[in-house]
PDB file of C-alpha atoms in Angstrom:
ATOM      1  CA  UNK A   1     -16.294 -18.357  94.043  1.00 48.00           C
ATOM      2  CA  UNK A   2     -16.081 -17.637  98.186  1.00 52.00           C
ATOM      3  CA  UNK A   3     -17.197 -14.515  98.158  1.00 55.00           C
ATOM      4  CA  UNK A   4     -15.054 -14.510 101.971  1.00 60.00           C
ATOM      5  CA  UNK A   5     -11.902 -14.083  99.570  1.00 63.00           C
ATOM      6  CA  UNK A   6     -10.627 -10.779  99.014  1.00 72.00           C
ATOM      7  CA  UNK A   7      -9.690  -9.160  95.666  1.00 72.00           C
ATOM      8  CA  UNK A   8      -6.323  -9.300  96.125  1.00 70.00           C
ATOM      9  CA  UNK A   9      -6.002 -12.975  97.423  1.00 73.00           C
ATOM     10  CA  UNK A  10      -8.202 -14.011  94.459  1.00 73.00           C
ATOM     11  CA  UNK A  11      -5.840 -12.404  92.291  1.00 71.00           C
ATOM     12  CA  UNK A  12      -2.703 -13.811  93.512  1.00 73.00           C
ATOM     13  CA  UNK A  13      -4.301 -17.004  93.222  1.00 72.00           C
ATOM     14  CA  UNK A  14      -4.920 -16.497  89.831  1.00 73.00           C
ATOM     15  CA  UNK A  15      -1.518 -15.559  89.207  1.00 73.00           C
ATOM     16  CA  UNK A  16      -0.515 -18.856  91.108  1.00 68.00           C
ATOM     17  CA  UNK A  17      -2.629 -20.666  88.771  1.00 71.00           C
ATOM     18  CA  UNK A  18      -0.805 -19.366  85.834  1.00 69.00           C
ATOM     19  CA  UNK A  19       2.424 -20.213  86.753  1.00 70.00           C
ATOM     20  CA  UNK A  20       1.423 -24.068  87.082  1.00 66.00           C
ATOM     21  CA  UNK A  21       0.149 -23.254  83.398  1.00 66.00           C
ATOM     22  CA  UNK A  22      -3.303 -23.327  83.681  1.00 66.00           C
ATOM     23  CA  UNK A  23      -4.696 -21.872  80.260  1.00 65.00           C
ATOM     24  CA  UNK A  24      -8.426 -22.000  80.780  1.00 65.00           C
ATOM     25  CA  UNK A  25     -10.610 -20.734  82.821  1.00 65.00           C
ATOM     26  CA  UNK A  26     -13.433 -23.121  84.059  1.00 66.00           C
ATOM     27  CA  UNK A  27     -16.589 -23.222  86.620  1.00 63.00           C
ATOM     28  CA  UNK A  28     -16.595 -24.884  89.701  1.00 65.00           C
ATOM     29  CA  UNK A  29     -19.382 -27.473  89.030  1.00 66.00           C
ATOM     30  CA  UNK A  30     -19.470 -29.739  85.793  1.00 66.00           C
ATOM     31  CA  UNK A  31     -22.161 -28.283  83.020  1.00 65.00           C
ATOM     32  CA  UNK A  32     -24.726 -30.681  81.760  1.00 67.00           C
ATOM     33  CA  UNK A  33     -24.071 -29.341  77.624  1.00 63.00           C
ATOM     34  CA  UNK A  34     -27.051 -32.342  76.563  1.00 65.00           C
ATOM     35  CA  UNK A  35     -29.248 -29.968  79.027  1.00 67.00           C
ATOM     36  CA  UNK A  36     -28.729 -26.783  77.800  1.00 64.00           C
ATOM     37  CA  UNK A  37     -31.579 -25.111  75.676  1.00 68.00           C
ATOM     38  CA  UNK A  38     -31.195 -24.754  72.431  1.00 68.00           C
ATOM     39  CA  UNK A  39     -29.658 -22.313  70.267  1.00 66.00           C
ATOM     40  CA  UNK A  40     -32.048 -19.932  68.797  1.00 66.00           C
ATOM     41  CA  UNK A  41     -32.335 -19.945  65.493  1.00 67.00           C
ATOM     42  CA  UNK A  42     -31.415 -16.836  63.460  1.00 66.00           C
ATOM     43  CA  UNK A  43     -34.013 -14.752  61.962  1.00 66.00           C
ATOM     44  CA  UNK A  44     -34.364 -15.485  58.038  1.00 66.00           C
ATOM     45  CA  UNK A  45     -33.517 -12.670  55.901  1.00 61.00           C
ATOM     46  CA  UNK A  46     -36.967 -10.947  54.873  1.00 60.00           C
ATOM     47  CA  UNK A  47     -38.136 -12.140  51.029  1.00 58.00           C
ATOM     48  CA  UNK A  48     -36.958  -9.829  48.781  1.00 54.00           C
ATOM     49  CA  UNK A  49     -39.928  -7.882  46.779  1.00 54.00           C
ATOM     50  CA  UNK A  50     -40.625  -9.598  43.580  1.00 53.00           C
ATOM     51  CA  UNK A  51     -40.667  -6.537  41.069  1.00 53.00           C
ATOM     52  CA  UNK A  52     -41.962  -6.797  37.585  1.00 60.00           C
ATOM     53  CA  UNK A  53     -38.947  -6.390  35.321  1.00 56.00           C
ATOM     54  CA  UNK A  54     -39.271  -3.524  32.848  1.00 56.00           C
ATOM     55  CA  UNK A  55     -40.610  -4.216  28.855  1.00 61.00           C
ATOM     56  CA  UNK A  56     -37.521  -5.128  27.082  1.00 57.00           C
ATOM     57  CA  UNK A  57     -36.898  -2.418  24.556  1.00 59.00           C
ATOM     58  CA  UNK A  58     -36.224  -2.987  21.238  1.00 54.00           C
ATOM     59  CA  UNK A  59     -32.896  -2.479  19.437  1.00 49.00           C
ATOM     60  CA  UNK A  60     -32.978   0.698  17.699  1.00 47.00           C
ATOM     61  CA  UNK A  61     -32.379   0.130  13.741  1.00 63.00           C
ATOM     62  CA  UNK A  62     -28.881  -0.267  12.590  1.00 79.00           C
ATOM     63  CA  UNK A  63     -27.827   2.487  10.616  1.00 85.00           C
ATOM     64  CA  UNK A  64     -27.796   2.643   6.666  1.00 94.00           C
ATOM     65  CA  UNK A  65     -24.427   3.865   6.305  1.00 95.00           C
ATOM     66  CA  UNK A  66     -24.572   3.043   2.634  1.00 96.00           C
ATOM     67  CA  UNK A  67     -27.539   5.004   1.918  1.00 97.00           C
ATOM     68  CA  UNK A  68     -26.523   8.467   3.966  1.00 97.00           C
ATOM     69  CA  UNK A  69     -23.542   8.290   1.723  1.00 97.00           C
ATOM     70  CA  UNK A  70     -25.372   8.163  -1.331  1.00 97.00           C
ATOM     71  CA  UNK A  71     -27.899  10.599  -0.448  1.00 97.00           C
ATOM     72  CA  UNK A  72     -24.799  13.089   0.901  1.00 98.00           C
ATOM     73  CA  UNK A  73     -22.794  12.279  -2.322  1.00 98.00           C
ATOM     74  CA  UNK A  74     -25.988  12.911  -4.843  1.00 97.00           C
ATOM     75  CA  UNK A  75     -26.534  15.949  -3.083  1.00 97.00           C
ATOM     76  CA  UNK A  76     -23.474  17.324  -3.714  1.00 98.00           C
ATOM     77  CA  UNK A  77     -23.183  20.120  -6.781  1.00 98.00           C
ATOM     78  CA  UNK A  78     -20.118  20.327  -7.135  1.00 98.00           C
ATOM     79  CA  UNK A  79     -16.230  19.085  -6.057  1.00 98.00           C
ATOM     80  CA  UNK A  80     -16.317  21.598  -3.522  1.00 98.00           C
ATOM     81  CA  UNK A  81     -19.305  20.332  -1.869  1.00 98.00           C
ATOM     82  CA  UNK A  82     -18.384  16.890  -2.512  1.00 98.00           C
ATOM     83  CA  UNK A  83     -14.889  17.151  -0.426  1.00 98.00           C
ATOM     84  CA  UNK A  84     -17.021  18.933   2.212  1.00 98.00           C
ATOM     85  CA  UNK A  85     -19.493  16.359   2.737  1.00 98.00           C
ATOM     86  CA  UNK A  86     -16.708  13.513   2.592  1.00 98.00           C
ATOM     87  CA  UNK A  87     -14.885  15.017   5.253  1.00 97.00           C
ATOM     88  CA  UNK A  88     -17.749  15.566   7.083  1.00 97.00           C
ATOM     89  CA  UNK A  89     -19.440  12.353   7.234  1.00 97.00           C
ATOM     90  CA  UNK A  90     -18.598  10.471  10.757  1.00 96.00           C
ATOM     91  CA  UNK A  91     -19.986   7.187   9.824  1.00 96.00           C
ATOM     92  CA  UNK A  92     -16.285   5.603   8.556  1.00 96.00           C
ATOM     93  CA  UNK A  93     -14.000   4.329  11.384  1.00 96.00           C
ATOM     94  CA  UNK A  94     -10.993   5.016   9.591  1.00 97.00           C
ATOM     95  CA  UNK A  95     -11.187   9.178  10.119  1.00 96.00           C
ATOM     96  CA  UNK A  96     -10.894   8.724  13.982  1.00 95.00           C
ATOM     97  CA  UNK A  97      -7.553   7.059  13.636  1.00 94.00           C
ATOM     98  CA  UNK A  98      -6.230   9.161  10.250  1.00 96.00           C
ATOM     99  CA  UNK A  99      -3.787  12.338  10.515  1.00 96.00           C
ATOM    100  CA  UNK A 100      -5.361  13.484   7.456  1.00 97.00           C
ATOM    101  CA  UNK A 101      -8.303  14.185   5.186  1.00 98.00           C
ATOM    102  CA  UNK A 102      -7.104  12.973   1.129  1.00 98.00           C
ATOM    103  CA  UNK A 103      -9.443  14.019  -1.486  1.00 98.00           C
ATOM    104  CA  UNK A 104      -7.285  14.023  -4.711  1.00 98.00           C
ATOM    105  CA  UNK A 105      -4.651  15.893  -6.651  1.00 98.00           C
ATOM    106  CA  UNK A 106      -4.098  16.911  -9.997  1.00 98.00           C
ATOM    107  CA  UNK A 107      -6.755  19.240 -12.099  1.00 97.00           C
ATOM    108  CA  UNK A 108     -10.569  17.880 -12.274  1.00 97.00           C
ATOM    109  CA  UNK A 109     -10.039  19.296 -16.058  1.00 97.00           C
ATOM    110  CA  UNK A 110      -7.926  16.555 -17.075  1.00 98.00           C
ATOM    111  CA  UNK A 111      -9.203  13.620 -19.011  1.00 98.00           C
ATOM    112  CA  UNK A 112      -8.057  11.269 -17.251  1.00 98.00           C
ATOM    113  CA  UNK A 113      -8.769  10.233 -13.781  1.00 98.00           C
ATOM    114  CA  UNK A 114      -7.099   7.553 -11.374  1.00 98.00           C
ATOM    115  CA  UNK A 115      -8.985   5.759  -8.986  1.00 98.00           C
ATOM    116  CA  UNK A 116      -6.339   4.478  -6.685  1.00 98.00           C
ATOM    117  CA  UNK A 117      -7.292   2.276  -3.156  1.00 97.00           C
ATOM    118  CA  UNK A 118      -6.539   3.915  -0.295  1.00 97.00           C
ATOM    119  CA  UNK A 119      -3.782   6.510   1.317  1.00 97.00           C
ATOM    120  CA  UNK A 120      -0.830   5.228   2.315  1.00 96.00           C
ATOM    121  CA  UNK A 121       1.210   6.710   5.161  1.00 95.00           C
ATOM    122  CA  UNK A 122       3.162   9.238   3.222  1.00 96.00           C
ATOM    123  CA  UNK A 123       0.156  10.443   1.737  1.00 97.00           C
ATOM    124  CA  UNK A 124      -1.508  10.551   5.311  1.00 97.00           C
ATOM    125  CA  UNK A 125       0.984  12.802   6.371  1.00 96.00           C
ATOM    126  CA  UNK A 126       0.801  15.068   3.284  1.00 97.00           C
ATOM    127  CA  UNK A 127      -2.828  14.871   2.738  1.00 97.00           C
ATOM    128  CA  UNK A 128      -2.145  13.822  -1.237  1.00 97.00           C
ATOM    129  CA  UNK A 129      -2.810  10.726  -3.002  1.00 98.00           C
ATOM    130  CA  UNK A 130       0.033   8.737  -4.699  1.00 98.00           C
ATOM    131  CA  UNK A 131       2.957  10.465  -3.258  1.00 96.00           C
ATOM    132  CA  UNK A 132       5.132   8.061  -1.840  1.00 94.00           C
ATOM    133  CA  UNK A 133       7.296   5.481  -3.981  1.00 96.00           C
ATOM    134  CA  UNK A 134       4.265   4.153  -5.455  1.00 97.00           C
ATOM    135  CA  UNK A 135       2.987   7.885  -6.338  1.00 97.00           C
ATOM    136  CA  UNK A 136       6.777   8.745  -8.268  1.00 97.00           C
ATOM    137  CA  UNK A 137       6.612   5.718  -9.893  1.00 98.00           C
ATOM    138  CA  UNK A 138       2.727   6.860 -10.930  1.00 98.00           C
ATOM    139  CA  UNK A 139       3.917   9.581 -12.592  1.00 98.00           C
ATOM    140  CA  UNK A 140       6.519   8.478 -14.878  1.00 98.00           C
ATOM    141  CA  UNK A 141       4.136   5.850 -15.887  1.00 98.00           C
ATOM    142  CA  UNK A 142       1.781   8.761 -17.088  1.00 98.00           C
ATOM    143  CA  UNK A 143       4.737  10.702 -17.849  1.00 98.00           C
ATOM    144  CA  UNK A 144       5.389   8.190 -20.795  1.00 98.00           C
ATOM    145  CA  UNK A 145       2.364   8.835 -22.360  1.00 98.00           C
ATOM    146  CA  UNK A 146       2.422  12.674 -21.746  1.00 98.00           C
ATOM    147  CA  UNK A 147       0.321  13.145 -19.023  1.00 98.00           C
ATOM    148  CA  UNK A 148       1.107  15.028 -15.573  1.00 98.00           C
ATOM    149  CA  UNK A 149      -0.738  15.978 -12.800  1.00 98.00           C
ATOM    150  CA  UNK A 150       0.514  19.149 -12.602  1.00 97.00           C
ATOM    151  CA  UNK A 151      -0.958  19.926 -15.732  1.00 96.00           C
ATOM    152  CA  UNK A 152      -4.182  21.875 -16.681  1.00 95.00           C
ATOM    153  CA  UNK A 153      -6.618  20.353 -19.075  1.00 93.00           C
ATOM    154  CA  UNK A 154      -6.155  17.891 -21.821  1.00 93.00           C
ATOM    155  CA  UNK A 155      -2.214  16.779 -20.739  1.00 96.00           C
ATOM    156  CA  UNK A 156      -3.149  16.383 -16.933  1.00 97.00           C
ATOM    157  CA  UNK A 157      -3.720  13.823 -14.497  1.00 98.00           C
ATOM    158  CA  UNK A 158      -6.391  13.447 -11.853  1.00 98.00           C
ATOM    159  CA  UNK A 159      -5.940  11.334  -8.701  1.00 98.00           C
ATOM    160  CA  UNK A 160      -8.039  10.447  -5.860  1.00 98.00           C
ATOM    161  CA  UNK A 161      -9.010   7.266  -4.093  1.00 98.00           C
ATOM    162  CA  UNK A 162     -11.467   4.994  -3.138  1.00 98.00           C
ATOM    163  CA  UNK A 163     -11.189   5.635   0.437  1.00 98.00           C
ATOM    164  CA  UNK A 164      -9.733   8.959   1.555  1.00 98.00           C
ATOM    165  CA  UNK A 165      -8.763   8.086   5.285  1.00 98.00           C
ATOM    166  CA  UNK A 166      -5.501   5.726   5.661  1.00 97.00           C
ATOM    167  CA  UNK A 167      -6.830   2.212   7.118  1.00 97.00           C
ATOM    168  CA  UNK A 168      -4.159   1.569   9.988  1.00 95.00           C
ATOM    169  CA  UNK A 169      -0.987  -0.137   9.475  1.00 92.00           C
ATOM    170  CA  UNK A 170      -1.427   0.265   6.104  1.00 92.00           C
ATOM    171  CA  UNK A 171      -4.313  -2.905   5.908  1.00 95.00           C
ATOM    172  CA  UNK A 172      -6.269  -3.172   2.718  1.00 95.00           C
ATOM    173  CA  UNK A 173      -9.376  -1.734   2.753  1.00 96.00           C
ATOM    174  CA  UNK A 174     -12.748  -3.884   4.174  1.00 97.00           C
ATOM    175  CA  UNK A 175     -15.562  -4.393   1.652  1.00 96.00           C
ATOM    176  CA  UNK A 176     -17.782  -2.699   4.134  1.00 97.00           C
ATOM    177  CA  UNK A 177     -15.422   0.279   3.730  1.00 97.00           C
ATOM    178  CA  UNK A 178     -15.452   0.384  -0.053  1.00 98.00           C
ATOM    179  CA  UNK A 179     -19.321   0.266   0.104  1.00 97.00           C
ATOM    180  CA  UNK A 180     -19.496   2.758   2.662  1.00 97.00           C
ATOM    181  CA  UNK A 181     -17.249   5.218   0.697  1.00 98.00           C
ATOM    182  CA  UNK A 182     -18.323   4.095  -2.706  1.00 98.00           C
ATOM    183  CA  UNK A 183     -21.370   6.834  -3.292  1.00 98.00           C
ATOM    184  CA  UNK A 184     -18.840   9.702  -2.833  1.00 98.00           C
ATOM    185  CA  UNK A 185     -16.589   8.080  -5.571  1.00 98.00           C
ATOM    186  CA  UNK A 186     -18.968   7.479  -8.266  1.00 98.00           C
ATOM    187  CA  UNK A 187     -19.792  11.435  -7.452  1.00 98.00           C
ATOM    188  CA  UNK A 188     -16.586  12.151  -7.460  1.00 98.00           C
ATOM    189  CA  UNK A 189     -16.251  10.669 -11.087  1.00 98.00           C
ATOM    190  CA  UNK A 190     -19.395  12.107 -12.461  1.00 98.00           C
ATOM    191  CA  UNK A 191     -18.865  15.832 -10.859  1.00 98.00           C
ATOM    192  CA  UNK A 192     -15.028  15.600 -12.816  1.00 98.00           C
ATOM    193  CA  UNK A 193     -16.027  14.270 -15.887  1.00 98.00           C
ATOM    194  CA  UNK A 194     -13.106  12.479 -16.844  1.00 98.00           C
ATOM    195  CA  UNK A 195     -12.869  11.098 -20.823  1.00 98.00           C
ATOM    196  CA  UNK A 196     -11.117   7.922 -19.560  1.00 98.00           C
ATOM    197  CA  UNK A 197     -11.010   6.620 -15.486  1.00 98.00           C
ATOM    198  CA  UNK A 198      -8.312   4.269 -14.780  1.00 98.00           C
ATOM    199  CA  UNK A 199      -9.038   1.893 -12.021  1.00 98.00           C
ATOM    200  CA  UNK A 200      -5.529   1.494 -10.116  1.00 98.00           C
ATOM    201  CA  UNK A 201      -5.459  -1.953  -8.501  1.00 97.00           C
ATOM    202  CA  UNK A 202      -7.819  -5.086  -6.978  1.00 97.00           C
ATOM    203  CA  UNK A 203      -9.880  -2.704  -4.543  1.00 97.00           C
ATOM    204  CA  UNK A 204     -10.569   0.109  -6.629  1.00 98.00           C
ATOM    205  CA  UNK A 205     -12.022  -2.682  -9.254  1.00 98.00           C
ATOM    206  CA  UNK A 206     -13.986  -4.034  -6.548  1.00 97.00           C
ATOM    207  CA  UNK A 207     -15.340  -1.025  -5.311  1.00 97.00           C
ATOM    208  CA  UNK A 208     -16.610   0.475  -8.889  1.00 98.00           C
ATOM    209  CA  UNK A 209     -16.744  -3.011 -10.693  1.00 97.00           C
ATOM    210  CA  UNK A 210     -17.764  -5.147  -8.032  1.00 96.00           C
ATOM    211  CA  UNK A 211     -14.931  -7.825  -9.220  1.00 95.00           C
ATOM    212  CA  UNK A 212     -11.759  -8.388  -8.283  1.00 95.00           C
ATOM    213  CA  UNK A 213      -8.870 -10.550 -10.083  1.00 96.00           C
ATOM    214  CA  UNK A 214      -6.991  -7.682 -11.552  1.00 97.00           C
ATOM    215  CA  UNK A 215      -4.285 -10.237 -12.934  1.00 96.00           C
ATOM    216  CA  UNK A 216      -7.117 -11.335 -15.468  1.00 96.00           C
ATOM    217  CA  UNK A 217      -8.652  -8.031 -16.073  1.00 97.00           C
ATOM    218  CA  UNK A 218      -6.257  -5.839 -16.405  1.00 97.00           C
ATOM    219  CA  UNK A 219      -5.735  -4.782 -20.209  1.00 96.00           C
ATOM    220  CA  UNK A 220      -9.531  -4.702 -21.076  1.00 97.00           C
ATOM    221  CA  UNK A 221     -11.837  -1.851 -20.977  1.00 98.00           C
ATOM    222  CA  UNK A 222     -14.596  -1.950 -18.584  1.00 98.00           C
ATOM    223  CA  UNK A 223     -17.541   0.625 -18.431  1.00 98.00           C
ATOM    224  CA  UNK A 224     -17.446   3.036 -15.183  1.00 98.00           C
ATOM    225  CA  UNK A 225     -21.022   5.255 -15.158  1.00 98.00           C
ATOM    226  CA  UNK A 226     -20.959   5.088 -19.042  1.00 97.00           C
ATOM    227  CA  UNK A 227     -17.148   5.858 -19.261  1.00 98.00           C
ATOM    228  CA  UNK A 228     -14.529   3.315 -20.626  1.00 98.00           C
ATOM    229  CA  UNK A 229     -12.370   2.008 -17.092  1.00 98.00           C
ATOM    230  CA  UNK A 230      -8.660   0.489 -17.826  1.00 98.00           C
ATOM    231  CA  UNK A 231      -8.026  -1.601 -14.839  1.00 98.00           C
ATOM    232  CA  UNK A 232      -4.066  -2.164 -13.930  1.00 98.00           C
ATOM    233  CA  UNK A 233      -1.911  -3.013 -11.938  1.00 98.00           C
ATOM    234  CA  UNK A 234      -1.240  -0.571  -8.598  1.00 98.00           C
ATOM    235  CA  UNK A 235       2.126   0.635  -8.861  1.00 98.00           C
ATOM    236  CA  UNK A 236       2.757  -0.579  -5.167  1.00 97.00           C
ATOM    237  CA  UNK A 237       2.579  -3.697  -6.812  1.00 97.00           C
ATOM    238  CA  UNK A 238       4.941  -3.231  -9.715  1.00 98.00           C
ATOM    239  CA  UNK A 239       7.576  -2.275  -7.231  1.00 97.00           C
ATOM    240  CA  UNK A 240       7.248  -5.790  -5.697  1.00 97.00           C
ATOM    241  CA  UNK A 241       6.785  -7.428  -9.180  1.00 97.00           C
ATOM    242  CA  UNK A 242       9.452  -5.207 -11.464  1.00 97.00           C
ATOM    243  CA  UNK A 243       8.612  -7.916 -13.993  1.00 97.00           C
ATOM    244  CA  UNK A 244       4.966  -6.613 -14.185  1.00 98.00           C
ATOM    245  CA  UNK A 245       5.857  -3.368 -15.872  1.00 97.00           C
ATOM    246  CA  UNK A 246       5.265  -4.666 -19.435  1.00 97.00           C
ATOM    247  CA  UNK A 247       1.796  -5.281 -19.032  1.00 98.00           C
ATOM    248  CA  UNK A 248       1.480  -1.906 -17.209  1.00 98.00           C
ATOM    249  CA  UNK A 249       3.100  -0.183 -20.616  1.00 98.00           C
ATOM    250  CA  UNK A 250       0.813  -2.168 -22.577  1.00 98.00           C
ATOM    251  CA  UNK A 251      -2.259  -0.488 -20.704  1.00 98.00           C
ATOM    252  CA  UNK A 252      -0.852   2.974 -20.701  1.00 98.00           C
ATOM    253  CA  UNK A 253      -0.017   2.296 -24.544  1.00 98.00           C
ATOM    254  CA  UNK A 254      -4.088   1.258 -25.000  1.00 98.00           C
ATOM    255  CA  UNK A 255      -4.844   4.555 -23.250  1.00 98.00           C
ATOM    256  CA  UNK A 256      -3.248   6.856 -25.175  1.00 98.00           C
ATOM    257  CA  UNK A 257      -4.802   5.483 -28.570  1.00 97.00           C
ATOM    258  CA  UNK A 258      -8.088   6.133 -26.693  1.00 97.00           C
ATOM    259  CA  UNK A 259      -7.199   9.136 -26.052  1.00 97.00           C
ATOM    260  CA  UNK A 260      -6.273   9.774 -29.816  1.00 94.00           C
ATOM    261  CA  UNK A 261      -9.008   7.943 -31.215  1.00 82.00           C
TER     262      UNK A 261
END
């Protein structure tokens, strides 16, 4: 630029510029762009350190969830110490999402013993086995051949369950869950010393019989730790199957002649 222009005029041709619409601003000699140098080159980023990764641990042992609930369960003296080291043991999924703890009802002294499935949501809620619809209907089954579990010694009833958490939504319990919990059972059976056990539906056969197909094997005795086991029908499902109830009196009926025999 004329360096004999002044500020001002340079400006106000500048603005004159503008007006006519110039947009860019340009030099007053062409530029050669093949003869310009050329661009440098950015610096590469620096090599990043090679560092020998770290040994690969190994996976620490699963745990034997099977085998801390037999060694709790064989441990255990007496009922007492039984229900404490049920509700004690963390290794079952089902106690984070249960309201309540359910052991079993009904007098240990009684001679005989129901092994039902697993707590429903009344008995959740009440911390008792069988006493929803399927629980009343329990009792007059027993009822009809004198027994009640509100009764001490030879004329009462005692109830428990393979599991004693409620699986959620009411699912049926996982074989996992019934091996898991089945330890504290077979306790639970020995510690009460019951003259018959009755084995309440398809899970609590597969937990202590290791079968399942109560349909066929309901109505013959089966051996439970050297006691005689009368599978049946769960009363949850004679509600659904009303039709069911006469093979259901014909196992109560083969009860009480054990019983008498």
């Amino acid at each position: 630029m004329d360096e004999s222009v002044g500020y001002w005029d340079a400006l106000a041709a500048l603005d004159w510029q503008v007006e006519l619409g110039a947009d860019e601003a340009i030099l007053d000699l062409p530029v050669d762009r093949f003869d310009l140098p050329l661009p440098t080159p950015a610096p590469k980023p620096a090599a990043a350190l090679v560092t020998q990764a770290a040994p690969v641990q190994p996976a620490s042992p699963a745990v034997d969830t099977v085998a801390i609930a037999k060694q709790l369960a064989e441990s255990a003296g007496s009922l007492d110490v039984l229900r404490a080291a049920m509700e004690g043991f963390e290794h079952c999924d089902l106690k984070r999402g249960a309201r309540n703890f359910v052991f079993s009802d009904g007098h240990p002294s009684a001679r005989v013993m129901v092994v039902g499935e697993a707590p429903g949501r009344d008995e959740d809620q009440l911390g008792k086995p069988f006493v929803g619809r399927a629980g009343q209907l329990l009792d007059k089954m027993f009822a009809a051949i004198g027994l009640d579990r509100q009764v001490d010694g030879a004329g009462g009833l005692y109830i428990t369950n393979m599991l004693p958490w409620r699986p959620p939504q009411n699912r049926d319990p996982k074989p996992e869950e019934l091996a898991m919990m089945q330890p504290f059972t077979r306790r639970h059976i020995e510690l009460a010393e019951p003259d018959v056990v009755v084995l309440m539906g398809n899970h609590a056969c597969a937990g202590l019989l290791g079968r399942r197909g109560i349909t066929r094997m309901r109505g013959n005795w089966e051996d439970v730790l050297g006691r005689p086991a009368m599978p049946m029908f769960h009363p949850a499902y004679l509600l659904r199957n009303p039709a069911a109830k006469r093979e259901a009196w014909a196992d109560l009926l083969e009860i009480k002649a054990r019983l008498q025999g």
